[in-house]
Amino acid sequence: MIINRIRRRTAVGTALALAAALALAACGGGSGSSSGSASQAQAVSQSDIDKAMTTPTDLTFWTWVPNIQKEVDLFQKKYPAIKVKVVNAGQGTPQYTKLRTALKAGTGFPDAVQIEFQYIPTFALTKSLLDLRPYGAEALKDQFVPWTWQQVVGSGGQVWAVPQDSGPMGMLYRKDIFDKYGIAVPKTWDEFAAAARKLHAADPNVSMTNLAQSQAGVWFGMLWQAGVKPFETPSADSVKIDLNGDGSKKVADYWSGLIKDGSVSADADFNDAWYQALNRGKYATWLTAAWGPVFLEGSAKATSGKWRAAPLPQWDAGKNVSGNWGGSTTAVVQGTKNPIAAAKLAEFINTDPESAKMFATQQFLFPVTKALLADTSFVDRPLPFYGGQPVNKLFAGISDTVDTKFQWPPFLDQTVSDWNETVGKSFANKTDTSSALDQWQQRTTKYAQNQGFKVDQ
């Protein structure tokens, strides 16, 4: 299932693979290399587009979305001269490794490729992506939820990809467990902590939630919600790294305390033990993303009807903000011989109303277009697994609360590897997460400097 692969977001790639990719770049960084921002390629004329889309052309599209051929068929129906070969080259990191290898060899790479939000800066850094502005991509901006569009925009205004799906975060909770122990749905993180300790005292075999020792994606989502800006990229060769500032320490101290006293578990996720724990009721909540409800429905069938959904608790009472975990795009590879056709493929499958709805209702990706998030046939649909609650409507509202300014580093593989060795390890060993953040900051800073970045801390 597509949900299963998405939701091991930020799986670790090897540092060597990234180092090899970085070696291909003359310079770069940020939410995209600024190379070329001052001399944007001239816009392609409509006559050139019309000619390209009626000229017999073969495209190769790398994606791990199952059954995406249905969306591609819609594109081919509109543009019968264009034939698209869909290839599953791996899910996430395995695909990226193959893509880097093909780009280095100068052959065998696709025309269009699926890339997750957090990897856009890494591939932009190595000048692997085509700026889509000359092909009309800027005109698509208003169709998308603002924060999702910002995820594909480079520091020089480049449009590196077209958004496909997202993962605004909320809280799924076991209503039966809450009712049994007299727990109200927490509105703030203070209320969440109090409920966690109350539940642990009543039944040590049930955790309020699980903060996985192996899931950096959730941690980034938590920082995002807390307003932390762990990375900022003011220029192509500089990066600001703030992994252990006051905001991060607040989040770290909070979760470290709950894990140490046993109120929250730190089990590795997306494995057999975790699935079994979900089904037997070990976790009273799952802090997850908008793709989570469908995933849970397929992974914890024994608990049908017992779950409900709510927004994440807030750090400040009365506020309404969230973070994101997951999301991907369709990008065009630099070097394609068919840039117009590839750019229009990326545009069509993600903006055509029928195609976009198909992603949401058949592959169960959470939408990024404003139109679909306002479509009552999607958002108002009751889900029996959640007691008939229209969960999509809840997450559609949450999507409007995600900060647009969160940025990813241009060396994500190494950042996640270092997280696993520091913060993740502190969860597993119940050691000081605040100190682990200091280690993460030091390791990531050293790596960035060794790669030639000017680092502002």
Short mmCIF file of C-alpha atoms in Angstrom, two decimals:
data_model
loop_
_atom_site.label_atom_id
_atom_site.label_comp_id
_atom_site.label_asym_id
_atom_site.label_seq_id
_atom_site.Cartn_x
_atom_site.Cartn_y
_atom_site.Cartn_z
CA MET A 1 0.00 0.00 0.00
CA ILE A 2 1.18 3.52 -0.76
CA ILE A 3 0.55 4.57 2.80
CA ASN A 4 3.00 2.03 4.14
CA ARG A 5 5.90 3.42 2.17
CA ILE A 6 5.11 7.04 2.71
CA ARG A 7 5.05 6.65 6.36
CA ARG A 8 8.51 5.67 6.90
CA ARG A 9 9.36 9.15 5.69
CA THR A 10 12.94 10.23 6.07
CA ALA A 11 14.30 6.70 5.94
CA VAL A 12 18.08 6.89 6.12
CA GLY A 13 20.10 6.87 2.93
CA THR A 14 23.85 6.38 3.07
CA ALA A 15 26.14 9.31 3.68
CA LEU A 16 28.43 8.04 0.94
CA ALA A 17 25.66 8.23 -1.64
CA LEU A 18 24.94 11.80 -0.64
CA ALA A 19 28.61 12.73 -0.65
CA ALA A 20 28.92 11.41 -4.18
CA ALA A 21 25.90 13.43 -5.21
CA LEU A 22 27.25 16.55 -3.54
CA ALA A 23 30.46 16.15 -5.46
CA LEU A 24 28.52 16.71 -8.66
CA ALA A 25 27.48 20.18 -7.55
CA ALA A 26 29.67 23.21 -8.01
CA CYS A 27 27.82 24.91 -5.17
CA GLY A 28 24.32 25.17 -3.80
CA GLY A 29 21.99 24.82 -0.88
CA GLY A 30 18.82 26.07 0.65
CA SER A 31 15.34 25.13 -0.30
CA GLY A 32 16.91 24.88 -3.68
CA SER A 33 20.11 26.03 -5.29
CA SER A 34 19.87 29.66 -6.32
CA SER A 35 21.92 28.96 -9.42
CA GLY A 36 20.13 30.43 -12.38
CA SER A 37 17.79 32.60 -10.35
CA ALA A 38 19.23 35.76 -11.87
CA SER A 39 18.99 34.41 -15.40
CA GLN A 40 15.79 32.43 -15.46
CA ALA A 41 15.31 30.52 -18.67
CA GLN A 42 13.02 32.23 -21.14
CA ALA A 43 9.40 31.19 -20.93
CA VAL A 44 8.34 28.58 -23.45
CA SER A 45 5.74 29.87 -25.88
CA GLN A 46 2.30 28.35 -26.15
CA SER A 47 3.06 27.40 -29.75
CA ASP A 48 6.13 25.48 -28.56
CA ILE A 49 4.01 23.71 -25.95
CA ASP A 50 1.33 22.84 -28.49
CA LYS A 51 3.95 21.47 -30.84
CA ALA A 52 5.63 19.39 -28.15
CA MET A 53 2.36 17.92 -26.92
CA THR A 54 1.33 16.79 -30.40
CA THR A 55 4.73 15.36 -31.36
CA PRO A 56 5.18 11.60 -30.79
CA THR A 57 7.25 11.39 -27.60
CA ASP A 58 8.26 8.71 -25.12
CA LEU A 59 8.59 9.64 -21.45
CA THR A 60 9.84 7.61 -18.50
CA PHE A 61 8.31 8.34 -15.10
CA TRP A 62 9.74 6.92 -11.87
CA THR A 63 7.19 6.66 -9.06
CA TRP A 64 6.25 4.26 -6.28
CA VAL A 65 2.55 5.16 -6.21
CA PRO A 66 0.63 1.92 -6.85
CA ASN A 67 -1.73 1.90 -9.81
CA ILE A 68 -0.66 5.37 -10.88
CA GLN A 69 -1.08 4.13 -14.42
CA LYS A 70 -4.73 5.20 -14.05
CA GLU A 71 -3.72 8.84 -13.62
CA VAL A 72 -1.15 8.52 -16.39
CA ASP A 73 -3.81 7.10 -18.69
CA LEU A 74 -5.85 10.26 -18.21
CA PHE A 75 -2.83 12.28 -19.31
CA GLN A 76 -2.28 10.05 -22.34
CA LYS A 77 -5.91 10.33 -23.28
CA LYS A 78 -5.59 14.12 -23.40
CA TYR A 79 -2.21 13.96 -25.15
CA PRO A 80 -2.29 10.79 -27.27
CA ALA A 81 1.04 11.59 -28.91
CA ILE A 82 2.82 11.23 -25.55
CA LYS A 83 3.55 7.72 -24.29
CA VAL A 84 4.58 7.38 -20.66
CA LYS A 85 6.47 4.38 -19.29
CA VAL A 86 5.83 4.09 -15.56
CA VAL A 87 8.67 2.52 -13.56
CA ASN A 88 8.77 1.67 -9.86
CA ALA A 89 12.48 2.12 -9.16
CA GLY A 90 12.05 1.70 -5.40
CA GLN A 91 10.31 3.50 -2.59
CA GLY A 92 11.95 6.65 -1.28
CA THR A 93 15.64 6.16 -0.53
CA PRO A 94 16.22 3.16 -2.86
CA GLN A 95 14.83 5.21 -5.74
CA TYR A 96 16.95 8.21 -4.83
CA THR A 97 20.08 6.06 -4.77
CA LYS A 98 19.32 4.74 -8.26
CA LEU A 99 18.56 8.25 -9.49
CA ARG A 100 21.86 9.60 -8.19
CA THR A 101 23.71 6.73 -9.83
CA ALA A 102 21.99 7.32 -13.18
CA LEU A 103 22.63 11.07 -13.03
CA LYS A 104 26.30 10.53 -12.27
CA ALA A 105 26.56 8.11 -15.19
CA GLY A 106 24.69 10.55 -17.43
CA THR A 107 22.34 7.87 -18.69
CA GLY A 108 19.35 5.83 -17.58
CA PHE A 109 17.60 8.54 -15.60
CA PRO A 110 13.87 9.26 -16.01
CA ASP A 111 12.21 12.32 -17.48
CA ALA A 112 9.93 12.81 -14.45
CA VAL A 113 10.32 11.46 -10.95
CA GLN A 114 8.49 11.32 -7.64
CA ILE A 115 10.40 13.13 -4.88
CA GLU A 116 9.29 13.75 -1.30
CA PHE A 117 9.11 17.31 -0.01
CA GLN A 118 12.09 16.92 2.28
CA TYR A 119 14.37 15.73 -0.53
CA ILE A 120 13.69 18.60 -2.93
CA PRO A 121 16.55 20.74 -1.51
CA THR A 122 19.00 17.83 -1.71
CA PHE A 123 18.32 17.21 -5.40
CA ALA A 124 18.14 20.91 -6.17
CA LEU A 125 21.59 21.27 -4.60
CA THR A 126 23.08 18.80 -7.04
CA LYS A 127 21.39 20.59 -9.97
CA SER A 128 19.36 17.47 -10.67
CA LEU A 129 15.97 19.15 -11.09
CA LEU A 130 14.56 21.32 -13.85
CA ASP A 131 13.14 24.72 -12.92
CA LEU A 132 9.54 24.50 -14.08
CA ARG A 133 8.86 28.23 -14.31
CA PRO A 134 9.49 28.44 -18.07
CA TYR A 135 6.78 25.82 -18.58
CA GLY A 136 4.08 27.77 -16.75
CA ALA A 137 4.41 26.28 -13.28
CA GLU A 138 4.16 29.60 -11.45
CA ALA A 139 0.58 29.92 -12.66
CA LEU A 140 -0.32 26.80 -10.65
CA LYS A 141 0.48 28.38 -7.27
CA ASP A 142 -3.03 29.44 -6.31
CA GLN A 143 -4.41 25.94 -6.85
CA PHE A 144 -2.42 24.57 -3.92
CA VAL A 145 -2.52 24.95 -0.16
CA PRO A 146 0.13 27.67 0.47
CA TRP A 147 2.50 25.68 2.66
CA THR A 148 2.60 22.76 0.22
CA TRP A 149 3.48 25.09 -2.65
CA GLN A 150 6.25 26.65 -0.59
CA GLN A 151 7.79 23.21 -0.20
CA VAL A 152 8.64 23.12 -3.93
CA VAL A 153 9.88 26.71 -4.30
CA GLY A 154 13.63 27.37 -4.30
CA SER A 155 15.51 30.19 -2.60
CA GLY A 156 15.76 31.99 -5.94
CA GLY A 157 12.07 31.55 -6.75
CA GLN A 158 12.55 28.38 -8.79
CA VAL A 159 9.68 25.91 -8.95
CA TRP A 160 11.37 22.54 -8.58
CA ALA A 161 8.30 20.29 -8.66
CA VAL A 162 4.51 20.11 -8.49
CA PRO A 163 3.01 19.01 -5.13
CA GLN A 164 1.19 15.69 -5.11
CA ASP A 165 0.25 14.81 -1.53
CA SER A 166 0.88 15.95 2.03
CA GLY A 167 0.73 14.94 5.70
CA PRO A 168 -0.60 17.64 8.04
CA MET A 169 -0.46 16.21 11.55
CA GLY A 170 -3.26 15.44 13.96
CA MET A 171 -4.06 12.99 16.74
CA LEU A 172 -5.90 9.70 16.38
CA TYR A 173 -7.13 8.44 19.74
CA ARG A 174 -8.88 5.43 21.22
CA LYS A 175 -12.22 6.74 22.43
CA ASP A 176 -12.89 3.54 24.36
CA ILE A 177 -9.64 3.89 26.33
CA PHE A 178 -10.26 7.57 27.00
CA ASP A 179 -13.80 6.80 28.19
CA LYS A 180 -12.66 3.91 30.40
CA TYR A 181 -10.16 6.05 32.30
CA GLY A 182 -12.06 9.33 32.24
CA ILE A 183 -9.65 11.12 29.93
CA ALA A 184 -10.88 14.17 28.02
CA VAL A 185 -9.43 14.88 24.59
CA PRO A 186 -6.39 17.03 25.43
CA LYS A 187 -6.37 20.52 23.95
CA THR A 188 -2.85 21.40 25.13
CA TRP A 189 0.38 19.50 25.59
CA ASP A 190 0.12 20.12 29.34
CA GLU A 191 -3.24 18.36 29.33
CA PHE A 192 -1.75 15.59 27.20
CA ALA A 193 1.08 15.03 29.72
CA ALA A 194 -1.34 14.98 32.65
CA ALA A 195 -3.53 12.46 30.84
CA ALA A 196 -0.48 10.35 29.97
CA ARG A 197 0.58 10.11 33.60
CA LYS A 198 -2.97 9.42 34.76
CA LEU A 199 -3.30 6.60 32.25
CA HIS A 200 0.10 5.13 33.13
CA ALA A 201 -0.80 5.10 36.82
CA ALA A 202 -4.09 3.35 36.06
CA ASP A 203 -2.68 0.80 33.61
CA PRO A 204 1.10 0.55 33.08
CA ASN A 205 0.49 -1.68 30.04
CA VAL A 206 -1.07 1.17 28.04
CA SER A 207 0.97 4.13 26.75
CA MET A 208 -0.63 7.45 26.00
CA THR A 209 1.25 7.36 22.71
CA ASN A 210 4.42 6.06 21.08
CA LEU A 211 7.22 8.38 20.00
CA ALA A 212 9.31 6.08 17.88
CA GLN A 213 13.05 5.92 18.40
CA SER A 214 13.43 5.37 14.64
CA GLN A 215 11.17 8.06 13.19
CA ALA A 216 12.86 11.41 12.55
CA GLY A 217 9.88 12.45 10.44
CA VAL A 218 7.65 12.75 13.50
CA TRP A 219 10.29 14.76 15.33
CA PHE A 220 10.55 17.23 12.47
CA GLY A 221 6.75 17.46 12.47
CA MET A 222 6.77 18.25 16.19
CA LEU A 223 9.40 20.94 15.72
CA TRP A 224 7.35 22.31 12.84
CA GLN A 225 4.27 22.59 15.04
CA ALA A 226 6.28 24.24 17.83
CA GLY A 227 7.41 26.98 15.46
CA VAL A 228 11.03 25.82 15.40
CA LYS A 229 13.02 26.61 12.25
CA PRO A 230 15.78 23.98 12.38
CA PHE A 231 17.16 24.98 8.98
CA GLU A 232 17.20 28.19 7.02
CA THR A 233 19.09 28.75 3.77
CA PRO A 234 19.71 32.44 3.11
CA SER A 235 21.99 31.75 0.16
CA ALA A 236 23.21 28.96 -2.06
CA ASP A 237 26.34 28.27 -0.03
CA SER A 238 25.14 29.00 3.50
CA VAL A 239 22.78 27.38 5.98
CA LYS A 240 21.55 28.30 9.43
CA ILE A 241 21.29 25.29 11.73
CA ASP A 242 19.23 25.52 14.91
CA LEU A 243 18.58 22.02 16.17
CA ASN A 244 19.15 22.72 19.86
CA GLY A 245 17.69 26.18 20.43
CA ASP A 246 15.15 27.05 23.10
CA GLY A 247 12.20 25.83 21.03
CA SER A 248 13.79 22.47 20.34
CA LYS A 249 14.85 22.09 23.99
CA LYS A 250 11.28 22.73 25.10
CA VAL A 251 10.02 19.93 22.87
CA ALA A 252 12.89 17.65 23.93
CA ASP A 253 12.41 18.16 27.66
CA TYR A 254 8.69 17.50 27.32
CA TRP A 255 8.99 14.18 25.52
CA SER A 256 12.09 13.05 27.37
CA GLY A 257 10.22 13.36 30.67
CA LEU A 258 7.23 11.34 29.46
CA ILE A 259 9.42 8.61 28.00
CA LYS A 260 11.57 8.36 31.12
CA ASP A 261 8.61 7.91 33.46
CA GLY A 262 7.02 5.33 31.16
CA SER A 263 3.93 7.36 30.26
CA VAL A 264 4.97 7.31 26.60
CA SER A 265 6.74 4.46 24.83
CA ALA A 266 9.54 4.74 22.29
CA ASP A 267 9.00 1.55 20.31
CA ALA A 268 10.32 1.34 16.77
CA ASP A 269 7.39 1.74 14.39
CA PHE A 270 6.10 0.15 11.18
CA ASN A 271 7.19 -3.36 12.18
CA ASP A 272 5.26 -6.45 13.29
CA ALA A 273 5.55 -5.67 17.01
CA TRP A 274 4.19 -2.16 16.46
CA TYR A 275 1.27 -3.40 14.36
CA GLN A 276 0.42 -5.98 17.03
CA ALA A 277 0.58 -3.30 19.71
CA LEU A 278 -1.88 -1.14 17.78
CA ASN A 279 -4.30 -4.03 17.49
CA ARG A 280 -4.18 -5.03 21.17
CA GLY A 281 -4.61 -1.47 22.43
CA LYS A 282 -1.14 -0.66 23.75
CA TYR A 283 -1.31 2.93 22.47
CA ALA A 284 -4.13 5.27 23.41
CA THR A 285 -3.20 7.73 20.67
CA TRP A 286 -1.20 7.91 17.49
CA LEU A 287 0.26 11.32 16.65
CA THR A 288 0.24 10.98 12.92
CA ALA A 289 -0.49 12.67 9.61
CA ALA A 290 -3.50 12.95 7.34
CA TRP A 291 -2.55 9.71 5.59
CA GLY A 292 -2.67 7.92 8.98
CA PRO A 293 -6.44 7.30 9.21
CA VAL A 294 -6.55 5.11 6.11
CA PHE A 295 -3.29 3.41 7.05
CA LEU A 296 -4.59 2.58 10.52
CA GLU A 297 -7.83 1.25 9.10
CA GLY A 298 -5.85 -1.36 7.19
CA SER A 299 -3.29 -2.08 9.92
CA ALA A 300 -5.44 -2.28 13.06
CA LYS A 301 -8.65 -3.89 11.83
CA ALA A 302 -9.38 -5.39 15.26
CA THR A 303 -9.96 -1.88 16.62
CA SER A 304 -12.56 -0.72 14.10
CA GLY A 305 -15.03 1.79 15.51
CA LYS A 306 -12.87 2.57 18.56
CA TRP A 307 -10.81 5.42 17.12
CA ARG A 308 -11.55 9.12 16.68
CA ALA A 309 -9.50 12.02 15.32
CA ALA A 310 -8.63 15.42 16.79
CA PRO A 311 -6.09 18.19 16.17
CA LEU A 312 -2.70 17.96 17.83
CA PRO A 313 -2.61 19.42 21.34
CA GLN A 314 -1.23 22.96 21.39
CA TRP A 315 1.72 24.47 23.20
CA ASP A 316 -0.33 27.59 23.86
CA ALA A 317 -3.99 27.32 24.81
CA GLY A 318 -6.28 28.76 22.19
CA LYS A 319 -3.83 28.50 19.33
CA ASN A 320 -4.40 26.29 16.32
CA VAL A 321 -1.16 25.29 14.58
CA SER A 322 0.21 22.04 13.24
CA GLY A 323 3.21 20.51 11.53
CA ASN A 324 3.60 18.08 8.67
CA TRP A 325 4.87 14.53 8.30
CA GLY A 326 5.10 13.27 4.74
CA GLY A 327 4.19 14.51 1.31
CA SER A 328 5.62 14.17 -2.16
CA THR A 329 5.84 15.81 -5.55
CA THR A 330 6.41 15.20 -9.24
CA ALA A 331 9.66 16.74 -10.48
CA VAL A 332 11.35 16.86 -13.87
CA VAL A 333 14.94 15.69 -14.12
CA GLN A 334 17.56 18.07 -15.43
CA GLY A 335 18.85 16.63 -18.69
CA THR A 336 15.58 15.28 -19.99
CA LYS A 337 15.29 15.52 -23.76
CA ASN A 338 11.57 16.21 -23.43
CA PRO A 339 11.24 19.00 -20.84
CA ILE A 340 7.91 20.36 -22.07
CA ALA A 341 6.13 17.01 -22.12
CA ALA A 342 7.62 16.01 -18.77
CA ALA A 343 6.64 19.32 -17.18
CA LYS A 344 3.10 18.99 -18.48
CA LEU A 345 2.90 15.43 -17.13
CA ALA A 346 3.86 16.72 -13.66
CA GLU A 347 1.30 19.50 -13.98
CA PHE A 348 -1.55 17.38 -15.31
CA ILE A 349 -1.54 14.44 -12.93
CA ASN A 350 -1.45 16.74 -9.92
CA THR A 351 -3.90 19.46 -11.01
CA ASP A 352 -6.42 17.77 -13.30
CA PRO A 353 -9.52 17.42 -11.09
CA GLU A 354 -10.19 13.80 -12.02
CA SER A 355 -6.57 12.75 -11.57
CA ALA A 356 -6.16 14.60 -8.26
CA LYS A 357 -9.33 13.04 -6.87
CA MET A 358 -8.18 9.63 -7.99
CA PHE A 359 -5.00 10.02 -5.92
CA ALA A 360 -7.14 10.86 -2.89
CA THR A 361 -9.83 8.20 -3.26
CA GLN A 362 -7.97 5.29 -4.86
CA GLN A 363 -4.38 5.61 -3.63
CA PHE A 364 -5.50 7.39 -0.45
CA LEU A 365 -2.97 10.21 -0.68
CA PHE A 366 -3.97 13.30 1.23
CA PRO A 367 -4.78 16.15 -1.19
CA VAL A 368 -2.81 19.34 -1.71
CA THR A 369 -5.21 21.22 -3.99
CA LYS A 370 -7.63 23.73 -2.51
CA ALA A 371 -10.43 22.49 -4.74
CA LEU A 372 -10.28 18.91 -3.50
CA LEU A 373 -9.97 19.97 0.13
CA ALA A 374 -13.23 21.86 -0.34
CA ASP A 375 -14.97 19.00 -2.17
CA THR A 376 -17.80 17.84 0.07
CA SER A 377 -17.83 14.39 -1.50
CA PHE A 378 -14.32 13.93 -0.12
CA VAL A 379 -14.26 15.88 3.13
CA ASP A 380 -17.75 15.03 4.39
CA ARG A 381 -17.51 11.28 3.85
CA PRO A 382 -18.10 9.47 7.18
CA LEU A 383 -15.58 6.77 8.08
CA PRO A 384 -17.06 3.78 9.97
CA PHE A 385 -13.64 2.90 11.42
CA TYR A 386 -13.81 6.25 13.25
CA GLY A 387 -17.37 5.91 14.43
CA GLY A 388 -18.70 7.71 11.37
CA GLN A 389 -16.55 10.81 11.93
CA PRO A 390 -15.72 12.76 8.72
CA VAL A 391 -12.00 12.59 9.42
CA ASN A 392 -10.97 14.07 6.07
CA LYS A 393 -12.80 17.27 7.00
CA LEU A 394 -10.82 17.55 10.22
CA PHE A 395 -7.49 17.14 8.44
CA ALA A 396 -8.52 19.49 5.65
CA GLY A 397 -8.93 22.16 8.31
CA ILE A 398 -5.62 21.21 9.93
CA SER A 399 -3.86 21.65 6.59
CA ASP A 400 -4.65 25.36 6.73
CA THR A 401 -2.72 25.68 10.01
CA VAL A 402 0.69 24.43 8.83
CA ASP A 403 3.47 27.05 8.80
CA THR A 404 4.65 27.96 5.30
CA LYS A 405 8.21 28.86 6.37
CA PHE A 406 9.56 25.48 7.46
CA GLN A 407 12.62 24.45 5.42
CA TRP A 408 14.55 21.24 4.91
CA PRO A 409 18.34 20.91 4.78
CA PRO A 410 20.12 20.19 1.49
CA PHE A 411 21.75 17.16 3.15
CA LEU A 412 18.79 15.33 4.62
CA ASP A 413 20.27 11.81 4.60
CA GLN A 414 23.07 12.80 6.95
CA THR A 415 20.75 14.85 9.14
CA VAL A 416 18.45 11.86 9.68
CA SER A 417 21.37 9.50 10.26
CA ASP A 418 22.70 11.83 12.94
CA TRP A 419 19.21 12.11 14.49
CA ASN A 420 19.00 8.33 14.83
CA GLU A 421 22.39 8.28 16.57
CA THR A 422 21.54 11.07 18.98
CA VAL A 423 17.91 11.99 19.63
CA GLY A 424 16.49 8.63 18.56
CA LYS A 425 19.01 6.82 20.72
CA SER A 426 18.07 8.99 23.71
CA PHE A 427 14.46 7.81 23.34
CA ALA A 428 15.51 4.17 23.20
CA ASN A 429 17.89 4.44 26.17
CA LYS A 430 15.76 6.89 28.20
CA THR A 431 18.67 9.30 28.42
CA ASP A 432 18.70 13.09 28.24
CA THR A 433 17.14 14.18 24.94
CA SER A 434 18.22 17.79 25.50
CA SER A 435 21.87 16.74 25.55
CA ALA A 436 21.22 14.57 22.49
CA LEU A 437 20.04 17.69 20.66
CA ASP A 438 23.40 19.32 21.38
CA GLN A 439 25.14 16.31 19.86
CA TRP A 440 22.83 16.45 16.83
CA GLN A 441 23.62 20.13 16.36
CA GLN A 442 27.36 19.51 16.57
CA ARG A 443 27.36 16.57 14.17
CA THR A 444 25.14 18.25 11.59
CA THR A 445 27.12 21.49 11.76
CA LYS A 446 30.41 19.67 11.26
CA TYR A 447 29.02 17.77 8.29
CA ALA A 448 27.69 20.94 6.66
CA GLN A 449 31.02 22.71 7.12
CA ASN A 450 32.88 19.74 5.66
CA GLN A 451 30.64 19.97 2.60
CA GLY A 452 31.61 23.60 2.09
CA PHE A 453 28.64 25.38 3.61
CA LYS A 454 28.96 28.54 5.65
CA VAL A 455 27.11 27.69 8.84
CA ASP A 456 25.29 30.18 11.02
CA GLN A 457 24.22 28.78 14.39
#
